[in-house]
Short mmCIF file of C-alpha atoms and ligand atoms in Angstrom, two decimals:
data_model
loop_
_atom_site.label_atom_id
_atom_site.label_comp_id
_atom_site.label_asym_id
_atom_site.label_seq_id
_atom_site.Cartn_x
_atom_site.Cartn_y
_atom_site.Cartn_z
CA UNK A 1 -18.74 -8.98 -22.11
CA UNK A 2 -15.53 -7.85 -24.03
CA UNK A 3 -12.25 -9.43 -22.67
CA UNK A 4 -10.06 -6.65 -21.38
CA UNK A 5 -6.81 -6.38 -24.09
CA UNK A 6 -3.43 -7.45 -23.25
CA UNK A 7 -1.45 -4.50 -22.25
CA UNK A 8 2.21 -4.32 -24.78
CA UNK A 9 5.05 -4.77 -23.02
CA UNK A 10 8.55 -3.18 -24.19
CA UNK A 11 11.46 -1.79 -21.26
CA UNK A 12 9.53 1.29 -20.52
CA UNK A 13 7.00 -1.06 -18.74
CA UNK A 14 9.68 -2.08 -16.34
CA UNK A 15 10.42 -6.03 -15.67
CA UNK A 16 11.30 -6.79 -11.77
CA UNK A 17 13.73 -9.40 -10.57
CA UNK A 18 11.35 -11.55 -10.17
CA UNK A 19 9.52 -11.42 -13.09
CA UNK A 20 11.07 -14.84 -14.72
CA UNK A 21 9.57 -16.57 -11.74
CA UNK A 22 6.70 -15.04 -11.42
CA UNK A 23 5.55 -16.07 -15.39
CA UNK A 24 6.85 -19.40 -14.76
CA UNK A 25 4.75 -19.59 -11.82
CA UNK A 26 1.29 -18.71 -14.27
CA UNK A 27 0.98 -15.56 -13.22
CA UNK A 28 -2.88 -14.44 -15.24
CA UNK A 29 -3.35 -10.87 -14.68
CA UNK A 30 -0.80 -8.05 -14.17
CA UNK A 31 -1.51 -4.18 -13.55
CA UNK A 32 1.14 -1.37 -13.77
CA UNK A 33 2.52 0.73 -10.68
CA UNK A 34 5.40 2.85 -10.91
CA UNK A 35 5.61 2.37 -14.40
CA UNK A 36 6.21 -1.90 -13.29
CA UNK A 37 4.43 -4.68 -13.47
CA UNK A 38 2.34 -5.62 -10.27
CA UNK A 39 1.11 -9.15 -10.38
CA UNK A 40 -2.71 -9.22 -9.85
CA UNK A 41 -3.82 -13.06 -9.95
CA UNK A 42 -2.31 -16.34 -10.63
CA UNK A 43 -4.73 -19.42 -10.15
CA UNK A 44 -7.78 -16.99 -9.93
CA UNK A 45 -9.02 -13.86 -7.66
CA UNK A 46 -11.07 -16.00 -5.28
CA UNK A 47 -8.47 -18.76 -5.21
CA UNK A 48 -5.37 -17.00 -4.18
CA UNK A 49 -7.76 -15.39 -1.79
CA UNK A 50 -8.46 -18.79 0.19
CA UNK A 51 -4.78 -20.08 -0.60
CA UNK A 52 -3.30 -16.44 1.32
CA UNK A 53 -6.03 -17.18 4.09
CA UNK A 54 -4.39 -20.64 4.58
CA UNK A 55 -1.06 -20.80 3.99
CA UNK A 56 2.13 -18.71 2.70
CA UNK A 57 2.26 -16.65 -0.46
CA UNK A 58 5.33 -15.16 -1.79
CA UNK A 59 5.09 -11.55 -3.59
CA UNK A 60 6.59 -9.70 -6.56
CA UNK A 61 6.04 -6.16 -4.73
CA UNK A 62 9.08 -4.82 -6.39
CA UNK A 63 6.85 -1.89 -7.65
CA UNK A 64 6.71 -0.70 -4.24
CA UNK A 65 9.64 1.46 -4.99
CA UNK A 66 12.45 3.14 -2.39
CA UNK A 67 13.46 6.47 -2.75
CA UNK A 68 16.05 7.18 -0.59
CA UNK A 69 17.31 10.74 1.23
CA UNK A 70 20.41 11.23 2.36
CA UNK A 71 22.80 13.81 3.79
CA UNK A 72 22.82 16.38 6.63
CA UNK A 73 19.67 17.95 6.07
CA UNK A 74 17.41 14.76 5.13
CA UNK A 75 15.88 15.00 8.43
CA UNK A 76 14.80 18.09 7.43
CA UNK A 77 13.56 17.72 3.97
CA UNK A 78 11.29 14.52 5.55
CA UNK A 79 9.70 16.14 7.65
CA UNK A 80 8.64 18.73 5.25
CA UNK A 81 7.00 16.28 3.17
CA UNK A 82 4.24 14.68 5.82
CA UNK A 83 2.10 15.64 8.42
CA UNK A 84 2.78 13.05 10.62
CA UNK A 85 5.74 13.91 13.12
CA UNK A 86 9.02 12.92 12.82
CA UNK A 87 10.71 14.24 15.37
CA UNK A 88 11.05 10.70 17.36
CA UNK A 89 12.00 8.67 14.19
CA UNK A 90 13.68 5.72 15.25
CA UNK A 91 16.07 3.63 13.67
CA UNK A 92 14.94 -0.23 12.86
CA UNK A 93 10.99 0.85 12.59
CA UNK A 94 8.24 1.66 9.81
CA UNK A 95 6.04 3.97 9.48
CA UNK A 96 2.63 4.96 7.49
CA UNK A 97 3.04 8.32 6.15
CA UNK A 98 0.31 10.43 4.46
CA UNK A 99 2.09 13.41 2.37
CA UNK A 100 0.98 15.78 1.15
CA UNK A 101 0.92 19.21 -1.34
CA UNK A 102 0.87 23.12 -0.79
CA UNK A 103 -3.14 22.28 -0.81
CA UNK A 104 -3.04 19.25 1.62
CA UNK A 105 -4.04 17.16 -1.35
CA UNK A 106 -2.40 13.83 -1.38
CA UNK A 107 0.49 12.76 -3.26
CA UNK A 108 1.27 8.91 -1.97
CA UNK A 109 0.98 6.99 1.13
CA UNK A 110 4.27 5.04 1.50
CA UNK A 111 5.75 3.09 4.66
CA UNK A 112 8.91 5.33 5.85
CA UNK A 113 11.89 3.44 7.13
CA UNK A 114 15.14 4.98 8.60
CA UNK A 115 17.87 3.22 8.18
CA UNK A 116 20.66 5.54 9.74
CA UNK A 117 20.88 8.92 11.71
CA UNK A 118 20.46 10.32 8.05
CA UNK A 119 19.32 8.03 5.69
CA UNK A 120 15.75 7.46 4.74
CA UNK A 121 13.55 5.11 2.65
CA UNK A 122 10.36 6.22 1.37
CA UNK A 123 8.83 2.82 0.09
CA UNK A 124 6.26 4.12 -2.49
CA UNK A 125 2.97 3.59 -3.39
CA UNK A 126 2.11 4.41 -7.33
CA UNK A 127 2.78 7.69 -7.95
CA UNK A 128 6.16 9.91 -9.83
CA UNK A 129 7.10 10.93 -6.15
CA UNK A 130 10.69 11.14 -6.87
CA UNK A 131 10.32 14.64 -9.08
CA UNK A 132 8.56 16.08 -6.66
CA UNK A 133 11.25 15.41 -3.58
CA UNK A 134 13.73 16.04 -5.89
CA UNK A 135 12.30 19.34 -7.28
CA UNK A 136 11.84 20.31 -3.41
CA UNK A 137 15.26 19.24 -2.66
CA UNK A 138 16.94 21.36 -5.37
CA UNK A 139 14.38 24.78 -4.85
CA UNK A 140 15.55 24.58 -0.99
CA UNK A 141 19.41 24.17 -1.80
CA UNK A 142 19.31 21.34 0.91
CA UNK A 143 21.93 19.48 1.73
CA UNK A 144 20.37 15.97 0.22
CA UNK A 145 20.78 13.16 -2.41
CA UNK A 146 17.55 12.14 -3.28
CA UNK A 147 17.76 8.74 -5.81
CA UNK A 148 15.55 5.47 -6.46
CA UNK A 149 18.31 2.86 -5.38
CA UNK A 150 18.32 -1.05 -6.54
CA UNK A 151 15.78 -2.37 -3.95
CA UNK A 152 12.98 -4.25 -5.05
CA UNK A 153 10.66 -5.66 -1.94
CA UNK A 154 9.42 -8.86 -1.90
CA UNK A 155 6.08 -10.07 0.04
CA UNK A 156 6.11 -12.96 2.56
CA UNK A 157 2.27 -13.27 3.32
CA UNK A 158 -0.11 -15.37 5.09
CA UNK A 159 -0.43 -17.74 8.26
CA UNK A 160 2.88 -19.95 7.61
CA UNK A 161 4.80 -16.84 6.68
CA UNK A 162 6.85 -16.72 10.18
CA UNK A 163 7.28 -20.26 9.58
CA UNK A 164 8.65 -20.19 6.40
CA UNK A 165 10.91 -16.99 7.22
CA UNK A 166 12.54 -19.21 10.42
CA UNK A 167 13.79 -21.82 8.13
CA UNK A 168 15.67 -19.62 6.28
CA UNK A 169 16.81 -16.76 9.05
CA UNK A 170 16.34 -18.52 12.13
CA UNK A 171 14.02 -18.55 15.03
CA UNK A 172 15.22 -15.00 16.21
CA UNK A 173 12.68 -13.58 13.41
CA UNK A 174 9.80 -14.51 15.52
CA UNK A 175 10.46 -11.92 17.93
CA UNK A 176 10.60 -8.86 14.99
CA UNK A 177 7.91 -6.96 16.18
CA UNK A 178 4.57 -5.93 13.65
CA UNK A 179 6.23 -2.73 11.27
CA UNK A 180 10.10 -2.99 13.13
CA UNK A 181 13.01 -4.04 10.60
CA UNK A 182 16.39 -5.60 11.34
CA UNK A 183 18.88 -7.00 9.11
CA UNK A 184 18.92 -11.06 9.42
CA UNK A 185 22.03 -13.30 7.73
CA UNK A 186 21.70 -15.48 4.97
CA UNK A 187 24.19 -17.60 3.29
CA UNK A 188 26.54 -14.44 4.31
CA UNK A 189 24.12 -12.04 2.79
CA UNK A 190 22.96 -9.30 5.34
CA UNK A 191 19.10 -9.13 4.14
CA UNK A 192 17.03 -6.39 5.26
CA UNK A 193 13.32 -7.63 6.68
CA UNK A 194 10.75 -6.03 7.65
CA UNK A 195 7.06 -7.51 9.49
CA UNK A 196 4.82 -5.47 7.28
CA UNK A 197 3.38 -5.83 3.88
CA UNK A 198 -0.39 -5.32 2.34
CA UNK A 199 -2.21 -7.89 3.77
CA UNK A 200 -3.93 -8.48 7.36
CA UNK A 201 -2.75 -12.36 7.11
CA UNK A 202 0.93 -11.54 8.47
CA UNK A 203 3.80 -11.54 6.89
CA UNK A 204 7.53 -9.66 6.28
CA UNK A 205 8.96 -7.87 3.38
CA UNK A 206 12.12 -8.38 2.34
CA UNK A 207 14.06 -5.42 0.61
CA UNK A 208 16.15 -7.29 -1.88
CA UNK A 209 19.10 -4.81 -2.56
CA UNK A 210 20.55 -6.41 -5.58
CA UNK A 211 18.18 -7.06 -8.65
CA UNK A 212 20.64 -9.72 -9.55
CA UNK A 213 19.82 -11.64 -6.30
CA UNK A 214 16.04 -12.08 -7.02
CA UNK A 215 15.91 -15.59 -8.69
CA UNK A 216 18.09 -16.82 -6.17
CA UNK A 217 16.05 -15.14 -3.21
CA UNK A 218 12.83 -16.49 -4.85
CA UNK A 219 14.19 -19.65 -5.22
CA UNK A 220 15.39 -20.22 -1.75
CA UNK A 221 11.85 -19.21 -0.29
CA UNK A 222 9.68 -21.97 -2.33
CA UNK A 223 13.23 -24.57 -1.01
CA UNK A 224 12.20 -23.73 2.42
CA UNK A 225 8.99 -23.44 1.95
CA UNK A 226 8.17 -26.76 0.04
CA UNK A 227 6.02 -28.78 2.65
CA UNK A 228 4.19 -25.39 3.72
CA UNK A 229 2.56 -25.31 0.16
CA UNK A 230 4.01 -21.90 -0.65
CA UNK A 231 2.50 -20.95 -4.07
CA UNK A 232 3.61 -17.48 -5.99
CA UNK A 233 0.61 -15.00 -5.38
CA UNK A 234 0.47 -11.06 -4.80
CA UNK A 235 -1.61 -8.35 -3.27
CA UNK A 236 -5.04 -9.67 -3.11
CA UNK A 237 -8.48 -7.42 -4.07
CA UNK A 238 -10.91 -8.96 -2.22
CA UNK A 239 -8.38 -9.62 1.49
CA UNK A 240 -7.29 -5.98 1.03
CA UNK A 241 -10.66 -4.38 0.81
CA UNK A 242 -11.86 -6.55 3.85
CA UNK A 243 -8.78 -5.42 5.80
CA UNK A 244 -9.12 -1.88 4.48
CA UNK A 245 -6.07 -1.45 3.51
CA UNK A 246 -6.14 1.52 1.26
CA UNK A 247 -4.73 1.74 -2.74
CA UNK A 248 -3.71 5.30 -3.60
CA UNK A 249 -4.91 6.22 -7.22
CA UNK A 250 -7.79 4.25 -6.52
CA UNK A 251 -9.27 4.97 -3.10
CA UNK A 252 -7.99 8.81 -3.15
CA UNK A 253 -5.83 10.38 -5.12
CA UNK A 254 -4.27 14.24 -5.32
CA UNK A 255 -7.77 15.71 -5.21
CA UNK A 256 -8.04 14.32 -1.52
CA UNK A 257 -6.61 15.13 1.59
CA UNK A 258 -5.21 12.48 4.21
CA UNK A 259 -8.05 13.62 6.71
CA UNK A 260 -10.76 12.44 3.67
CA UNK A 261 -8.61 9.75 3.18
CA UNK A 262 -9.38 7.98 6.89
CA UNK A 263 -5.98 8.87 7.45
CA UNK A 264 -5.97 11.51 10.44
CA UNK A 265 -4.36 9.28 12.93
CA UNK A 266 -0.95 9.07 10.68
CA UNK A 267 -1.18 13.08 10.94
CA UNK A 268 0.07 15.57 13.70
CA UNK A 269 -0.53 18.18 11.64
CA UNK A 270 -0.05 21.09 14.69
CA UNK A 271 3.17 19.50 15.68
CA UNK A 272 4.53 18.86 12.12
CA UNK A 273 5.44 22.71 11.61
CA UNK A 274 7.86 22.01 8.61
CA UNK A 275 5.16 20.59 6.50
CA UNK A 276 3.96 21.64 3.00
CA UNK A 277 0.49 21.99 3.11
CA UNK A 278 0.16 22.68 7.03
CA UNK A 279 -2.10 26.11 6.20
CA UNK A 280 -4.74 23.80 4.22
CA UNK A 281 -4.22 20.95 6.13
CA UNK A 282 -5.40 23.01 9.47
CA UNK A 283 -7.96 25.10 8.07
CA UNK A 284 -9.90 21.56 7.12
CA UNK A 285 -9.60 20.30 10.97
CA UNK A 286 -11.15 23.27 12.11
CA UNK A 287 -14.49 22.15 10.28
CA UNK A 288 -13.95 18.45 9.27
CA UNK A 289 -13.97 17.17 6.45
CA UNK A 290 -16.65 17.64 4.09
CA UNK A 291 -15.93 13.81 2.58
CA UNK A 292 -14.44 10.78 3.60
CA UNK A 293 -13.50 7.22 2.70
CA UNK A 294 -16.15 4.62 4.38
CA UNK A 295 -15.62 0.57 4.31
CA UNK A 296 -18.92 -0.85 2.27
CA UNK A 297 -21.51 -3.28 1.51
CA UNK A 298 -23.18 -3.80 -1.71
CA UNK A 299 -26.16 -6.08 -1.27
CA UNK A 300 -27.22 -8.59 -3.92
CA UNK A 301 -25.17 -10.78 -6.08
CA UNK A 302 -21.56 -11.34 -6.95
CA UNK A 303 -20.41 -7.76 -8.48
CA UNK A 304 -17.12 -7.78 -11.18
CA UNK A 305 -14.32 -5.45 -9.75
CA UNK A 306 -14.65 -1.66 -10.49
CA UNK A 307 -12.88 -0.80 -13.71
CA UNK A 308 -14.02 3.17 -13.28
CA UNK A 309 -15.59 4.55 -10.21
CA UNK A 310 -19.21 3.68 -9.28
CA UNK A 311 -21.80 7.25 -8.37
CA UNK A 312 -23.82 6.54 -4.94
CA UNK A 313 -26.62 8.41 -4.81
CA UNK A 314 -29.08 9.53 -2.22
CA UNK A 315 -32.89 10.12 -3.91
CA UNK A 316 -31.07 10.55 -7.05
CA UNK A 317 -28.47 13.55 -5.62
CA UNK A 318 -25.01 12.63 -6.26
CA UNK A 319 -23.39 11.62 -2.38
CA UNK A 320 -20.01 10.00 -3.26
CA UNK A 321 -18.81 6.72 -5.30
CA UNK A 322 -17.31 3.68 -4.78
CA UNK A 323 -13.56 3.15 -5.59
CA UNK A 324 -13.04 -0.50 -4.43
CA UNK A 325 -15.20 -3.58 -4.60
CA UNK A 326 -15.46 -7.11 -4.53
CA UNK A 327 -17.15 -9.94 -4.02
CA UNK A 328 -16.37 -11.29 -0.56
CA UNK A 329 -16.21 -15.52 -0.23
CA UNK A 330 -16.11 -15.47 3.92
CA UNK A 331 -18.45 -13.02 4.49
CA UNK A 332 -20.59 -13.65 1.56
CA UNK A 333 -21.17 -10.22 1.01
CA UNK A 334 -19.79 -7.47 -1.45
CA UNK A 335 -16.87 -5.42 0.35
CA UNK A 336 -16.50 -2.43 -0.80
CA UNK A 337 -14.43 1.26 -0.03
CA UNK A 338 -15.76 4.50 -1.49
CA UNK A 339 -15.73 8.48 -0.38
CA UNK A 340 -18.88 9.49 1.37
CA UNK A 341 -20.34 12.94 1.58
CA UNK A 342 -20.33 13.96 5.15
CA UNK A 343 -24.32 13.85 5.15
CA UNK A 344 -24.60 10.49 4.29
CA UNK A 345 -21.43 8.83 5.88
CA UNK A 346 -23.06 7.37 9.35
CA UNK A 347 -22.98 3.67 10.07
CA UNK A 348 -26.08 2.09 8.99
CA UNK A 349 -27.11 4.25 6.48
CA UNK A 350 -28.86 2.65 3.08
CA UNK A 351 -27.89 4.52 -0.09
CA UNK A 352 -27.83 3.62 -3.93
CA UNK A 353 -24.93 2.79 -6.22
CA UNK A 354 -24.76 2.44 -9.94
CA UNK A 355 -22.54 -0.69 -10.64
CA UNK A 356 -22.54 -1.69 -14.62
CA UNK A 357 -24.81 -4.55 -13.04
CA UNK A 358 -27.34 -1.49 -12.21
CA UNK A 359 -28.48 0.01 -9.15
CA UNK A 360 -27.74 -1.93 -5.98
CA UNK A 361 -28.37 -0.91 -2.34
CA UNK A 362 -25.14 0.05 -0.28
CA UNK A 363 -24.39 0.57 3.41
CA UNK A 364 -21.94 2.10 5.13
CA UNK A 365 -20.34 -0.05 7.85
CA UNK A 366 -18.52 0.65 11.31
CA UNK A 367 -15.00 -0.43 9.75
CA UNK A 368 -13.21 -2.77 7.71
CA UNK A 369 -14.34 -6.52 7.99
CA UNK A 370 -11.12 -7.58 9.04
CA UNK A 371 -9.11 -5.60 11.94
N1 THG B 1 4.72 -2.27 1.92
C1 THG B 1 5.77 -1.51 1.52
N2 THG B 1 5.63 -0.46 0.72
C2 THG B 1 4.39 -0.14 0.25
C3 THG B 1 3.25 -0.87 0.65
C4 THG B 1 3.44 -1.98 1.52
N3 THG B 1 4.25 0.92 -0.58
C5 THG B 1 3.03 1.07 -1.29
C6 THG B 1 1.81 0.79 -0.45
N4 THG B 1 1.99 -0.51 0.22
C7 THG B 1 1.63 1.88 0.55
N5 THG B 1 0.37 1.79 1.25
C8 THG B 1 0.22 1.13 2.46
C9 THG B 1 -1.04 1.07 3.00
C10 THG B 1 -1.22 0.42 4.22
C11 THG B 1 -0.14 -0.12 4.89
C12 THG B 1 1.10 -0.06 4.33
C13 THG B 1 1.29 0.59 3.12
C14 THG B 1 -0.30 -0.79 6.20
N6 THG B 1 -1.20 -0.32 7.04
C15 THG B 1 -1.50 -0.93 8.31
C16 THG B 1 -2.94 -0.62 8.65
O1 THG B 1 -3.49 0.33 8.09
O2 THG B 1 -3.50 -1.35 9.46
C17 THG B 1 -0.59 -0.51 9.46
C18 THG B 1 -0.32 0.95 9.57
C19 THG B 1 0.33 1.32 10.90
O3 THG B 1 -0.10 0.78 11.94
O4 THG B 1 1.25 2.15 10.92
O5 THG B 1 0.38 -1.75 6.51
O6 THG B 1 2.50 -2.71 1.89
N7 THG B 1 6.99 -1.83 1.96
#
């Protein structure tokens, strides 16, 4: 096998806060999102994966960008850009958000905050959403500022995570319910938490609003976190495909819509009457959807991550592929995500897919491995 290249690094492939740390800490892989570097391993895939299963990891997600609304007709312009309804946003919680374009196809999947009566974050996943809200914004004459402000989040995952966050907050963070955010004091900074992040292990992310306070952020964490054995790590392959947590680009992209996406419980498409899209959106609930993402297993032996996507095929006709896969150390199994024709995508069902270690049987599970 040929070693995948280093990638070349210059200020167009931006650095994050954290990035000092994270080298020093031996980070061994990286990937790009949002034109940033994403950590990918540090010890090793399957070791990180028993170390986030076990203790507390701390995350460079600094990729997941904000873009933030503002102004007297944000409200407005938000709305327009999901299916999911708005119109009981409150203040201090998250919230998943499919959106979409004029054809329903998806552009991102980011966690929506609201920070004030009329100020929004959009905390992306990897795609140039900005130009598009922007574009929106200035075709509409609304009343907005739409901007990517100095907020880089940063992952608190795994069992000890509450733990570790109480010994530098307080106790009162135990109480922050699963996707709420508050603001918490530390050393008389007002830092912005939030109990979410990309991992079913638990955790908070906190949106670090200064890039010059990352070292010092970082730092503190592994202080507190010292006899909790706290290592660097960062979204993990193999946890996230058991939990089913999904990775835009990779598990759909702009040629699907949220409904083929598993996604139709985030959508209210009939209530959301401001949304781009709406027309497509409910002309493909009348009928279903002819294709949809399905959580995996691929028999046989330990299978390398997907580089490209892997064809499934039913008595050699083409009946989706496989965007996500790994080799699964707890369940001894492949996990795996991939979009199934509607034909083929019942529970149970034995098809084939084409890996680069050739043909291996697949079938389509209930749900995730990890709820
Ligand atoms: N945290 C933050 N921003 C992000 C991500 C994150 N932006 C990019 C990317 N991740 C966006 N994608 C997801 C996908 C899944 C979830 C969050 C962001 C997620 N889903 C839960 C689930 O599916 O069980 C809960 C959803 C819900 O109940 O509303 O957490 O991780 N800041």
């Amino acid at each position: 096998m040929i070693q995948s290249p280093p990638i070349g690094l210059s200020p167009r492939l931006r650095s994050t806060p954290f990035t000092k740390r994270v080298e020093e800490a031996g980070v061994s892989s990286y990937t790009v999102y949002n034109h940033m570097l994403l950590p990918t391993s540090f010890a090793s895939l399957e070791a990180d994966y028993v170390h986030l299963k076990n203790a507390v990891q701390i995350w460079d997600v600094a990729c997941e960008r904000q873009i933030e609304v503002t102004g007297p007709d944000a409200g407005w312009l938000v709305q327009m850009l999901t299916p999911r309804d708005l119109s009981n946003l409150k203040i201090g919680k998250c919230y998943y958000v499919p959106m979409v374009d004029e054809n329903g196809g998806m552009l991102n999947d980011p966690v929506l905050l609201r920070l004030e009566e009329d100020r929004y974050w959009f905390s992306i996943a990897d795609s140039d959403l900005l130009y598009w809200i922007k574009g929106l914004a200035y075709g509409l004459k609304l009343n907005v500022k739409v901007r990517e402000p100095d907020v880089s989040p940063l992952g608190i995952q795994g069992p000890k995570a509450e733990d570790l966050m109480a010994q530098i907050v307080g106790d009162q963070i135990r109480h922050l319910p699963f996707f709420n955010f508050k603001r918490f004091n530390f050393n008389s900074l007002d830092l912005l938490i939030a109990r979410s992040g990309y991992s079913k292990q638990g955790g908070f992310e906190i949106y670090v609003e200064d890039f010059k306070l990352g070292e010092t952020i970082w730092d503190t964490l592994f202080e507190a976190g010292a006899n909790m054995d706290v290592k660097a790590g960062c979204p993990n392959l193999i946890e996230r495909i058991e939990a089913g947590l999904l990775s835009y680009g990779n598990d759909m992209t702009n040629d699907h819509t949220p409904h083929q996406s598993g996604l139709s419980k985030f959508c209210d498409t009939k209530k959301a009457i401001k949304c781009v899209g709406r027309e497509s959106l409910l002309e493909e609930i009348e009928n279903g959807p002819w294709r949809q993402i399905r959580f995996l297993e691929i028999l046989g032996k330990p299978l390398a991550p997907c580089r490209d996507s892997w064809d499934i095929r039913k008595n050699n006709i083409f009946v989706g592929k496989v965007t996500s896969a790994a080799w699964s150390p707890d369940f001894k199994t492949n996990v795996a995500i991939g979009m199934i024709h509607r034909d083929h995508w019942e529970p149970g069902t034995v098809l084939i897919v084409e890996t680069p270690d050739g043909s291996r049987e697949l079938s389509i599970k209930n749900g995730p491995m990890i709820e």
